[in-house]
Coordinates of C-alpha atoms and ligand atoms in Angstrom, one line a residue:
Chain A
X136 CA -7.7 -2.6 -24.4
X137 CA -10.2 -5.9 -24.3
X138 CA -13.6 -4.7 -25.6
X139 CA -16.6 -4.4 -23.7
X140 CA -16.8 -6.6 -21.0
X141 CA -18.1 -5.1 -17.8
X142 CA -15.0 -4.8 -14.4
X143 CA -17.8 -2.8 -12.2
X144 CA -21.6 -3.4 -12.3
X145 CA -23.5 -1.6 -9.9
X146 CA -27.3 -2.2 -8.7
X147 CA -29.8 -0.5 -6.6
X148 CA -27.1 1.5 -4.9
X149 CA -28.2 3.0 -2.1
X150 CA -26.2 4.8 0.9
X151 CA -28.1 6.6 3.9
X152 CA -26.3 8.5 6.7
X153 CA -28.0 9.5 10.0
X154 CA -30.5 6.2 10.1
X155 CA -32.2 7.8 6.7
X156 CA -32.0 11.3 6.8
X157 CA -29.8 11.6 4.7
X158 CA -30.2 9.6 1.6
X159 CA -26.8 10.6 -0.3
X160 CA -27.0 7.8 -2.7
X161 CA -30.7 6.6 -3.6
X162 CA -30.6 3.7 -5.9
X163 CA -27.8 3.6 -8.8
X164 CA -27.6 1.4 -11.7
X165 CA -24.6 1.6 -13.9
X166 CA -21.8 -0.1 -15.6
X167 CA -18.0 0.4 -15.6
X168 CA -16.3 -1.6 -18.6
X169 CA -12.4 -2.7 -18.9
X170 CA -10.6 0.3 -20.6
X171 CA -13.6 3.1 -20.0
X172 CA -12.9 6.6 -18.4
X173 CA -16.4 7.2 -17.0
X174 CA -16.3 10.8 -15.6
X175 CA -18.5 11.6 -13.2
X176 CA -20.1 15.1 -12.9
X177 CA -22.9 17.0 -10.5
X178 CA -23.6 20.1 -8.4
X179 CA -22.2 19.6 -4.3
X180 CA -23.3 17.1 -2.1
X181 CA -25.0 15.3 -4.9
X182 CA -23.6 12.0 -4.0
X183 CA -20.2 11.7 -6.4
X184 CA -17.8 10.8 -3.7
X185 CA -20.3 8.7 -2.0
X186 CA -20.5 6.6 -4.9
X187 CA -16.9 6.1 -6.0
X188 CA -16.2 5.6 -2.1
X189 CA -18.7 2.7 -2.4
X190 CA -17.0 1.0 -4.8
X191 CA -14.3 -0.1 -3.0
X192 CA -16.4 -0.2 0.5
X193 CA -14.8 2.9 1.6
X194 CA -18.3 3.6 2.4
X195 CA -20.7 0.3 3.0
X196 CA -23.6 0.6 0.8
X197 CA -26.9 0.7 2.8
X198 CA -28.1 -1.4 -0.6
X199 CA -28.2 -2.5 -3.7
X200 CA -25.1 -4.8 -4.8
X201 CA -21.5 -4.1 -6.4
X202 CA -20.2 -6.5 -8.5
X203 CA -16.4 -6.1 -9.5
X204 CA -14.6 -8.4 -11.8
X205 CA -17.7 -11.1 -11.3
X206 CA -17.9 -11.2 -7.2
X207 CA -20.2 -9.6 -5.5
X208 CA -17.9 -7.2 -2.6
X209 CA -21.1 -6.4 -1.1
X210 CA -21.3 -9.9 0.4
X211 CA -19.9 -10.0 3.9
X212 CA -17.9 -13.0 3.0
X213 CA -15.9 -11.4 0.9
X214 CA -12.5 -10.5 2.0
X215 CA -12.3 -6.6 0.7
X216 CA -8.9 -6.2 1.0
X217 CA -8.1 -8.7 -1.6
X218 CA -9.9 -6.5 -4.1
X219 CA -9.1 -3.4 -2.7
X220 CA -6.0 -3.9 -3.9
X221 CA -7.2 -4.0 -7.6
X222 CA -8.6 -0.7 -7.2
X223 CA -6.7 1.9 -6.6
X224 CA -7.6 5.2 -5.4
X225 CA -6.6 8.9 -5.4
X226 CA -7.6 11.6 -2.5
X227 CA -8.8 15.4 -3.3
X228 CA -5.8 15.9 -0.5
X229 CA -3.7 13.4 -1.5
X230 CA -2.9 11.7 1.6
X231 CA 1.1 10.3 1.4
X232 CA 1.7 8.9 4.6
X233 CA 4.2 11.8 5.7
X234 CA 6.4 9.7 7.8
X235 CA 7.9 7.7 5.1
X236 CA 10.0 8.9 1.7
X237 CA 8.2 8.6 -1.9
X238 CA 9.8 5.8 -2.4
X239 CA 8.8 4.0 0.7
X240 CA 5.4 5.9 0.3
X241 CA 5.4 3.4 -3.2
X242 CA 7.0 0.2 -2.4
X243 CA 5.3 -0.4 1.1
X244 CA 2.0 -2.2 -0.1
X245 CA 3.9 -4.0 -3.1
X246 CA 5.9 -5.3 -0.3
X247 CA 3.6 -6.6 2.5
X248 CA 0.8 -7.1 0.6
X249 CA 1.9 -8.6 -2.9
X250 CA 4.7 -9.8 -1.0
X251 CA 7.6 -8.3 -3.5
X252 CA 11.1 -8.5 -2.9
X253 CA 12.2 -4.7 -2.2
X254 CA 14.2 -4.6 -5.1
X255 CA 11.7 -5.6 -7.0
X256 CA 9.3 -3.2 -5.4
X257 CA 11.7 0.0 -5.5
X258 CA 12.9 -1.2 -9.4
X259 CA 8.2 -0.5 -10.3
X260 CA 8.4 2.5 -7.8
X261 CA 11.5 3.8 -9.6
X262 CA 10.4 3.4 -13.6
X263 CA 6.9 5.0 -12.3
X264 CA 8.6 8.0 -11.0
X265 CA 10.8 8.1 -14.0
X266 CA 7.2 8.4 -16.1
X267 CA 6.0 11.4 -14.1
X268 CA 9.2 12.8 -14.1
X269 CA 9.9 13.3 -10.3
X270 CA 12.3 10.0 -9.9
X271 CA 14.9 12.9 -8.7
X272 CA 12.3 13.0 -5.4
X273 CA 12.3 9.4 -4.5
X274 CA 14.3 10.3 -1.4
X275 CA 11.9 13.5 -0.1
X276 CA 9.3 13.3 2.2
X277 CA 5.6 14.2 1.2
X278 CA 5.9 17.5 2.7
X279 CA 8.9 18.8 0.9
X280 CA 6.9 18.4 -2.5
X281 CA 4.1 20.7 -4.2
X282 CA 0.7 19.7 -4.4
X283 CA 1.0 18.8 -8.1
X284 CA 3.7 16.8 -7.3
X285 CA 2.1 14.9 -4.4
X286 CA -0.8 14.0 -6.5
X287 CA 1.5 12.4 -9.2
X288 CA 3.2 10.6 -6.2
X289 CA -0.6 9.9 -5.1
X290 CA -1.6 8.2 -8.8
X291 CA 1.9 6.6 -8.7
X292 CA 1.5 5.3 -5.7
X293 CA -1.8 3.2 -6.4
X294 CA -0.6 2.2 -9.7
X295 CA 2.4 0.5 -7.7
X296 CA -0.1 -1.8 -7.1
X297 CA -1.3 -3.0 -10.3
X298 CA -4.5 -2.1 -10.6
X299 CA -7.3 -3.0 -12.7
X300 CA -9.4 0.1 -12.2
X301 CA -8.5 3.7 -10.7
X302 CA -10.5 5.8 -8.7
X303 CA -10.1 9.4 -8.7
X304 CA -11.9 12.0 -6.4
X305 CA -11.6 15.4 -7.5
X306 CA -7.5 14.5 -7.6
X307 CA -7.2 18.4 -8.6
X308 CA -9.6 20.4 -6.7
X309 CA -6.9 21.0 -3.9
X310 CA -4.4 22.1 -6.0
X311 CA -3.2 25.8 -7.0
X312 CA -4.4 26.4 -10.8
X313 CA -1.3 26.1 -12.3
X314 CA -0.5 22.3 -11.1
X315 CA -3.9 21.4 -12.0
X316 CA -2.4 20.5 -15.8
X317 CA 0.4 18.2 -14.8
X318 CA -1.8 16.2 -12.8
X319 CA -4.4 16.1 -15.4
X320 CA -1.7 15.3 -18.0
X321 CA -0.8 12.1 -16.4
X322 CA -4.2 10.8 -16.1
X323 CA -4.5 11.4 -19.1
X324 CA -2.0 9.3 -20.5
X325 CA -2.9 6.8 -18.1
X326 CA -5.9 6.5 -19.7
X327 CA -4.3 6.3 -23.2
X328 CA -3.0 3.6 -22.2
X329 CA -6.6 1.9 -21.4
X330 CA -6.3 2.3 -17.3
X331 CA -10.2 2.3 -16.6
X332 CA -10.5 5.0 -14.3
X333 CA -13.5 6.3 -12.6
X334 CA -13.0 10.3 -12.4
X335 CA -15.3 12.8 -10.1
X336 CA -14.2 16.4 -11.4
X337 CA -15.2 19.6 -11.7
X338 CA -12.6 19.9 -14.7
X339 CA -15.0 19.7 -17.9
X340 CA -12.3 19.9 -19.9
X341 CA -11.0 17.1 -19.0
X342 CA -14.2 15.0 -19.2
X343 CA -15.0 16.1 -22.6
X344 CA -11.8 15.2 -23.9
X345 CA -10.6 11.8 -21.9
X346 CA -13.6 11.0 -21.1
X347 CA -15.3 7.7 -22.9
X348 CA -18.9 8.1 -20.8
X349 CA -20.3 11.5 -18.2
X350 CA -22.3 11.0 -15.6
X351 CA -24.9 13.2 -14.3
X352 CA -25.7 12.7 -10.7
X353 CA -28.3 15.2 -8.6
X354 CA -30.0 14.3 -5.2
X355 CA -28.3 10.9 -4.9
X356 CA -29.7 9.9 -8.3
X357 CA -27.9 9.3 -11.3
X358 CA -30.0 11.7 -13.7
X359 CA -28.2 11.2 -17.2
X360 CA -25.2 9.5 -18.8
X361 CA -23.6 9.3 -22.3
X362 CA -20.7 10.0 -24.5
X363 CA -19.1 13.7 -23.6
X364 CA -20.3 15.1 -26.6
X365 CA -24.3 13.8 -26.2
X366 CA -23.9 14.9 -22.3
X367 CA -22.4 17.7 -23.6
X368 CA -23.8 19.1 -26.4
X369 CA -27.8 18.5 -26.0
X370 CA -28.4 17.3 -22.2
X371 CA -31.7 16.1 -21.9
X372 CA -32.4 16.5 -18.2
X373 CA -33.8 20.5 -17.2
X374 CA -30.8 19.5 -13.9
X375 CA -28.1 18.9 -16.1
X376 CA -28.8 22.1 -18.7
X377 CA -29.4 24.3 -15.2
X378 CA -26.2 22.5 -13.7
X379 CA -24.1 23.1 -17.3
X380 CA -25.4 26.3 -17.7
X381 CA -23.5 27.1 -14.2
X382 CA -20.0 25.2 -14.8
X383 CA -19.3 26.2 -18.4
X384 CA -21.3 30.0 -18.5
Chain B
X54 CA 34.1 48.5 65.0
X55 CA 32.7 45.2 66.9
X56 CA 30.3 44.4 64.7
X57 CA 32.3 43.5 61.9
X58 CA 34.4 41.0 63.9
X59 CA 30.9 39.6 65.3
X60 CA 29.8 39.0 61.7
X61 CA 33.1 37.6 60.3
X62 CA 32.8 35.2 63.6
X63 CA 29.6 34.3 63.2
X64 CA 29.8 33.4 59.4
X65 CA 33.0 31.4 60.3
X66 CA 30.7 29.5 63.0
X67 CA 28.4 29.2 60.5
X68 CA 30.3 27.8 57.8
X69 CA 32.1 25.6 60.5
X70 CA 28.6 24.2 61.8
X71 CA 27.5 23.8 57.9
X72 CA 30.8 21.5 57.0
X73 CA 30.1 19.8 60.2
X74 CA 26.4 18.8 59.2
X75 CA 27.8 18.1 55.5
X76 CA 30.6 15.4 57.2
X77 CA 28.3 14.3 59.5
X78 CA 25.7 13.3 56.9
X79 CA 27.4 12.5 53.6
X80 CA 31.0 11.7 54.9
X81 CA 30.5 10.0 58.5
X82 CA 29.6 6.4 58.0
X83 CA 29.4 6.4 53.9
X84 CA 26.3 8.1 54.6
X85 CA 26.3 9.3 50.9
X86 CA 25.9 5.8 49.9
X87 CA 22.3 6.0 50.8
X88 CA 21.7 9.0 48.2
X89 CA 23.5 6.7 45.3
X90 CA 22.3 3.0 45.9
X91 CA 18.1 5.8 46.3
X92 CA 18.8 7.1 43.1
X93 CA 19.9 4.1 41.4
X94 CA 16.9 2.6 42.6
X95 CA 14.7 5.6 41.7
X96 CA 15.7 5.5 38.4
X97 CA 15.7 1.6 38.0
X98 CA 11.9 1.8 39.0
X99 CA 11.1 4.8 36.7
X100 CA 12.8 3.7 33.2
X101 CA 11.3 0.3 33.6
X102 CA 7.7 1.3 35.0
X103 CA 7.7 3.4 31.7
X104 CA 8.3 0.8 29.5
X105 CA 5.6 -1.4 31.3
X106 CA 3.0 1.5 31.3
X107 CA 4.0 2.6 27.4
X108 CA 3.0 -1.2 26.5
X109 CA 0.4 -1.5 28.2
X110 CA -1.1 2.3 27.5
X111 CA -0.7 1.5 23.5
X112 CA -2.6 -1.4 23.7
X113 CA -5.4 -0.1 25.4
X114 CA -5.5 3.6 23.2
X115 CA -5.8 0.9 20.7
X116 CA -8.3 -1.1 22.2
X117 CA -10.3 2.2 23.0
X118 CA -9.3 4.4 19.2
X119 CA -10.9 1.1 17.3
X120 CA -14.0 1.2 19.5
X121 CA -14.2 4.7 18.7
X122 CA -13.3 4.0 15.1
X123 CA -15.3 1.1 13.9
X124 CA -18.3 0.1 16.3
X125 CA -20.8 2.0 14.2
X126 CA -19.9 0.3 11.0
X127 CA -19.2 -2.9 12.0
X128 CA -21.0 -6.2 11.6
X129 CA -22.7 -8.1 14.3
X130 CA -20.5 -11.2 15.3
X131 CA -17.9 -12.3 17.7
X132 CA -15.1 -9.6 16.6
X133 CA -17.8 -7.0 17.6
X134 CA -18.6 -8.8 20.7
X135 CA -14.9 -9.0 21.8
X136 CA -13.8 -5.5 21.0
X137 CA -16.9 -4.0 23.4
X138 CA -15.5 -6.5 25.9
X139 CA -12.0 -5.6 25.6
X140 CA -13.6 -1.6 25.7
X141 CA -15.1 -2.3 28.8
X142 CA -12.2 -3.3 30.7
X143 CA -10.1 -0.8 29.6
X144 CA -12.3 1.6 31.0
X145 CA -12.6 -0.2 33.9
X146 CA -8.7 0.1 33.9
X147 CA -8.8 3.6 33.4
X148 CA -11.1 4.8 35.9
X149 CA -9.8 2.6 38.7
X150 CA -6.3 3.6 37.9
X151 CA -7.1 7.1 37.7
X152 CA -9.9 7.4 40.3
X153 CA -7.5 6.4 42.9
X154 CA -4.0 7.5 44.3
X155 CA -0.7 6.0 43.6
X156 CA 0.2 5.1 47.2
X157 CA -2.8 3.5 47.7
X158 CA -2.3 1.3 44.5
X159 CA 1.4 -0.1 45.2
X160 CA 0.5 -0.5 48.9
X161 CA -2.5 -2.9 47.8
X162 CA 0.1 -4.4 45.5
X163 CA 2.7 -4.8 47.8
X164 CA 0.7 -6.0 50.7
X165 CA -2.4 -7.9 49.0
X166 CA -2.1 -8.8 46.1
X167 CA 2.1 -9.9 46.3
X168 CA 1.8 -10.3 49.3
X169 CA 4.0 -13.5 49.7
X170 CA 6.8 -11.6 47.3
X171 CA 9.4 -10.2 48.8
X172 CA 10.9 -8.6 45.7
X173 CA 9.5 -5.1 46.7
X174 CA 11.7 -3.2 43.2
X175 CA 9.4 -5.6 41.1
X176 CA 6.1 -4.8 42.7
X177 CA 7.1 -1.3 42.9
X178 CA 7.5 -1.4 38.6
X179 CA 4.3 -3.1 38.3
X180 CA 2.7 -0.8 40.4
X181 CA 4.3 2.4 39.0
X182 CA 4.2 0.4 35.5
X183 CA -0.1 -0.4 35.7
X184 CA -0.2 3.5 37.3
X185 CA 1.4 4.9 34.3
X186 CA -0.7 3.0 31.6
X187 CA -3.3 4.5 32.1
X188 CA -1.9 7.7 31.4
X189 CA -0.3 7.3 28.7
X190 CA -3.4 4.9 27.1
X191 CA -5.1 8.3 27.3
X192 CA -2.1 10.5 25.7
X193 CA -1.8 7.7 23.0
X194 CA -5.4 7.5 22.1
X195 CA -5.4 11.1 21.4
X196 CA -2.3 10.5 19.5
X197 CA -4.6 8.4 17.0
X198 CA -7.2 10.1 16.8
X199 CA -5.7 13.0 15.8
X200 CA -4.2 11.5 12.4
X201 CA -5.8 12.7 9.4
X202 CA -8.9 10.1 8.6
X203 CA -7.5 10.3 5.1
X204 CA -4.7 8.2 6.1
X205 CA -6.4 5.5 7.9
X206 CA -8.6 5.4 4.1
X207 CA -5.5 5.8 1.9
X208 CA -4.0 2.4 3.4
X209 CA -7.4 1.0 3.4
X210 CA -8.0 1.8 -0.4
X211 CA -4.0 0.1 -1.1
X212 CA -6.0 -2.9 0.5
X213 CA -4.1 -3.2 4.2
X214 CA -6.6 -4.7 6.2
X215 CA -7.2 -3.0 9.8
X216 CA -4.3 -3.9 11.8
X217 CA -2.3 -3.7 9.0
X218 CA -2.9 -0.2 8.8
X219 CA -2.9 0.8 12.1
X220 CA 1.0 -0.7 12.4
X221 CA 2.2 0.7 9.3
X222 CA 0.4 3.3 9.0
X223 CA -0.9 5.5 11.9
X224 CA 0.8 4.1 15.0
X225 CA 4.1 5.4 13.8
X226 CA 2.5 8.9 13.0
X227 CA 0.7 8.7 16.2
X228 CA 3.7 7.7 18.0
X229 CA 6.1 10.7 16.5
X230 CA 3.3 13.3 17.5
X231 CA 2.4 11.9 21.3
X232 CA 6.5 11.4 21.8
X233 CA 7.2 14.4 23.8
X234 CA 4.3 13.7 26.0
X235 CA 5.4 10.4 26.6
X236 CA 8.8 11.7 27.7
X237 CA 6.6 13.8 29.9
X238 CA 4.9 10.8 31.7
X239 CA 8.7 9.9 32.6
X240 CA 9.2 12.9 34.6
X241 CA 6.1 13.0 36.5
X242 CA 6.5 9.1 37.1
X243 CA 9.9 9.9 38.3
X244 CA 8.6 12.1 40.4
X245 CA 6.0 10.1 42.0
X246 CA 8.4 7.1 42.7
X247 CA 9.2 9.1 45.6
X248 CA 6.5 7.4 47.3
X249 CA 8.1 3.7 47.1
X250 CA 9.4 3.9 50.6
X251 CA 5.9 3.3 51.6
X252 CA 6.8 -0.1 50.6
X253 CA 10.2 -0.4 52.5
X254 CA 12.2 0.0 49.2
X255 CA 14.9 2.4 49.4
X256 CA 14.6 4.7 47.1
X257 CA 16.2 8.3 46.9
X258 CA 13.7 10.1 49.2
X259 CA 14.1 7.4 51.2
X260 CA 17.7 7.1 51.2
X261 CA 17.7 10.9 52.6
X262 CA 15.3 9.8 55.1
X263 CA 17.2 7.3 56.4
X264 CA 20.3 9.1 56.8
X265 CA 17.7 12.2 58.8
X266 CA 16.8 9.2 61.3
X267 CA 20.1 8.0 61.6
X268 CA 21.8 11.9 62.5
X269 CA 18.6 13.5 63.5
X270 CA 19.4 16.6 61.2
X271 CA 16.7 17.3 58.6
X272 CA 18.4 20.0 56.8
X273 CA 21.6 18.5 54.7
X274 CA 20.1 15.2 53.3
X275 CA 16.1 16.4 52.5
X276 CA 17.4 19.5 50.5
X277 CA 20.2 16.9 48.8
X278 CA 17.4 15.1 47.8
X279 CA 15.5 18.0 47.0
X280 CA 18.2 19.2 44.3
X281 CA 18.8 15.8 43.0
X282 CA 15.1 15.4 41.6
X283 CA 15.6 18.9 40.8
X284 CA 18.4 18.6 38.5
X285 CA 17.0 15.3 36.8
X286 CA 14.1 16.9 36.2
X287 CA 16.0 19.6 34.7
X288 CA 18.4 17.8 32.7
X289 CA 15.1 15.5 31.2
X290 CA 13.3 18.8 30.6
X291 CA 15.8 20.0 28.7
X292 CA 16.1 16.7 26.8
X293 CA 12.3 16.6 25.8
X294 CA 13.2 20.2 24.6
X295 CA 15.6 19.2 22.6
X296 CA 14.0 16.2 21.2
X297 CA 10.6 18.3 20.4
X298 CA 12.6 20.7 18.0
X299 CA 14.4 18.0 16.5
X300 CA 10.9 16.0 15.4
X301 CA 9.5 19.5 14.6
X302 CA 12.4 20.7 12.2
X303 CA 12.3 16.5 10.5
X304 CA 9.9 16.1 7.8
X305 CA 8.4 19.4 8.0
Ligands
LIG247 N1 -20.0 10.5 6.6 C1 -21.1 11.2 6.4 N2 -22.0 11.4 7.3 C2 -23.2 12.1 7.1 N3 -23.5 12.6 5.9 C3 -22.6 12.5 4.9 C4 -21.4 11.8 5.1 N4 -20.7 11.7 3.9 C5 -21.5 12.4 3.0 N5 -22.6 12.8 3.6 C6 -23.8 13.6 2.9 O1 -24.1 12.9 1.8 C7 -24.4 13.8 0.7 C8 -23.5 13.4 -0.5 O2 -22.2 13.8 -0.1 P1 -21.0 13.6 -1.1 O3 -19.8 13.9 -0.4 O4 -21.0 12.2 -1.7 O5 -21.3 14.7 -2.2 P2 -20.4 15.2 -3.4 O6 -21.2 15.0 -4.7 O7 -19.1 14.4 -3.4 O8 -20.2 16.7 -3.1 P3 -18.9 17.6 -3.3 O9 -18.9 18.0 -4.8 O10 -19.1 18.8 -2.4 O11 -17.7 16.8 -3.0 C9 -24.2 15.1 1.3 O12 -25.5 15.6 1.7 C10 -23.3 14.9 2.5 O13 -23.6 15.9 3.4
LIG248 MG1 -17.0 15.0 -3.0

């Protein structure tokens, strides 16, 4: 885990829908540094997904500048797909490709993109499987599996691809309550091991304990930030106390 | 008592008269020979007009789903300026193709536009091919457009540029889900081949008109034809069927 040196930096982010109408994200400043779990929380349709989907131009920012790993991906020059495969990224629904097996789910980007040998592709695939315990699935398709289990495939799936940051949009809000823990015990071990992960969730639990930094968004406006247990334990912002006082009664 | 006598004569006449038409059309002559070499061309026309108009049709539904998809988001510049281009024709394509009828487009094939060809088969698969492409563009495109947007943004997010994700990505889903459609478009095609005599080739309708000119009895070879189309259609109904459940009980 390198110290503190700053992978994301985000300026002025702004993203309108409808020519203006809809301002979902309205100017955000922040930071994302190498081995941080910044855990981003806020009522519905306060911008969260938005946000994370503009980091890796999911969404094309209506302003403001992203800077990852010193290049600015907002420019037009820059080819996104290079660095879209540095950041990886995990669904609310998952979204395997259902036409291909786990393991060709996994070892299909290595292999065309990173240009892999398949061995070599399938040998990563396999050892990831092995680490979230579903290597005995490699041969099922996406629809013979639980949710629980897609969504490990899911966070296996990007980290096939080496990345240097992972994304993660409400990666248990789909699931039935009792898969939400094995999902949430592999990100948490993948932050152990100093992923830096960007996490949208309604789980608090999870932010207060993985979490190295909350984030507070309302209205397209990122309202508060700090460590779980100053977000936590005396919020500041009248939003954030109202918007605690709602998720944790 | 005479009446049953009458009847058994009569249905001997009958049958007599009906084996009699049956020689003279099939037997007399080779006449059957028509019927085989029409069918062999009916289906020579049809298998490869598909494979034209399937081409074709998946590159314009792709043409016409990435218009859909991405004009709104992307940039000003020449890739933008092509892609409308390319849009416009296609539609162009699609309303000619459908606006007008089939015999009228393979008799302006055949007689203006190839018109020094004499290899009628060929501009009879173009015809049927160009015909067909635009039907199936339109099955394709819905094809696309009816995968999940989370899968065009999951290969997006692994870093597959567009086409990249189209080919590996949601083609092959949206060619599973439009497949028995597709094998749809075959049997009406192969239906409206029927209309290649129009352009002196001799196909199967043709073949049984030919042998009706040549015995001046209607009956025997237009209901042969009849069943033959019939039991193709049949047997490739059945087939789609079967090919339907099968996709259906995969992967699901
Ligand atoms: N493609 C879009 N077109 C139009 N409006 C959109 C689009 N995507 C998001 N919005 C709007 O932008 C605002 C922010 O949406 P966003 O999905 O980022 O919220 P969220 O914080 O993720 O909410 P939730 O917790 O419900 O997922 C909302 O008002 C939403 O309706
Ligand atoms: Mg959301």
């Amino acid at each position: 885990m390198s110290g503190n040196d700053v992978l994301i930096r985000v300026e002025g982010l702004q993203k309108w829908f409808k020519g203006g109408e809809i301002k979902a994200l309205d100017g955000i400043d922040c930071e994302i540094r190498r081995g941080e779990v910044v855990v981003v929380i806020g009522p519905s349709g306060s911008g969260k997904s938005t946000f994370l989907r503009c980091l890796n131009l999911l969404e094309h920012p209506t302003g403001g500048t992203i800077t990852f790993d010193g290049v600015d991906i907002t420019d037009p020059r820059v080819d996104i797909n290079r660095h879209r495969q540095k950041m990886g990224m995990v669904f609310q629904h998952f979204n395997l490709f259902p036409h291909m097996t786990i393991l060709e789910n996994m070892t299909l980007a290595p292999m065309k993109l990173l240009k892999k040998s398949r061995e070599e592709a399938e040998q990563k695939a396999m050892a990831l499987l092995e680490r979230v315990g579903l290597a005995d699935r490699s041969g099922a398709y996406p629809s013979q599996l639980s949710g629980g289990q897609k969504q490990r495939i899911a966070i296996v799936r990007a980290l096939c691809m080496d990345p240097e940051v992972m994304l993660f949009d409400e990666p248990t809000s789909a699931l039935d309550p009792e898969m939400v823990g094995e999902v949430l015990e592999v990100m948490k071990e993948l932050a152990r091991e100093g992923m830096t992960m960007a996490v949208v969730t309604h789980e608090m639990g999870f932010a207060r304990e993985v979490g190295t930094r909350v984030l507070f968004m309302d209205e397209g406006k990122l309202l508060e930030q700090g460590t779980p247990a100053a977000l936590f334990g005396s919020p500041q912002n009248p939003r954030l106390k109202d918007f605690l006082g709602k998720v944790l009664q | 008592m005479g009446w049953f006598t009458q009847l058994q004569a009569n249905l001997a006449g009958w049958f007599a008269d009906l084996k009699a038409e049956f020689v003279l059309n099939f037997i007399e002559e080779d006449r059957w020979r028509f019927l085989v070499t029409g069918l062999g061309n009916t289906l020579r026309i049809t298998f490869f007009a598909v494979l034209l108009g399937i081409a074709l049709g998946v590159v314009v539904a792709i043409v016409r789903a990435s218009y859909d998809k991405t004009i709104q988001e992307m940039r000003p510049g020449p890739g933008r300026f092509l892609l409308k281009l390319g849009n416009f024709v296609c539609k162009i394509y699609l309303t000619v193709i459908r606006g007008t009828p089939v015999v009228v487009q393979l008799m302006i094939m055949y007689y203006i536009i190839f018109a020094t060809s004499r290899n009628s088969l060929m501009v009879a698969v173009l015809a049927f091919g160009i015909n067909s492409g635009a039907y199936v563009a339109e099955i394709f495109r819905s094809g696309i457009m009816s995968i999940d947007p989370g899968q065009f943004e999951a290969g997006r997010s692994l870093g597959f540029n567009y086409v990249q994700t189209m080919r590996y990505i949601i083609i092959p889903q949206a060619f599973k889900n439009v497949l028995p459609a597709l094998a749809n478009e075959f049997i009406v095609l192969l239906k409206e081949t029927s209309v290649a005599g129009y352009v002196t080739i001799r196909d199967l309708t043709m073949g049984g008109d030919i042998i009706r000119s040549g015995t001046y009895s209607a009956f025997m070879p237009l209901i042969a034809v009849a069943l033959i189309y019939l039991t193709l259609v049949i047997f490739f109904t059945w087939l789609v069927g079967k090919l339907e459940r099968r996709l259906r009980s995969s992967e699901r």
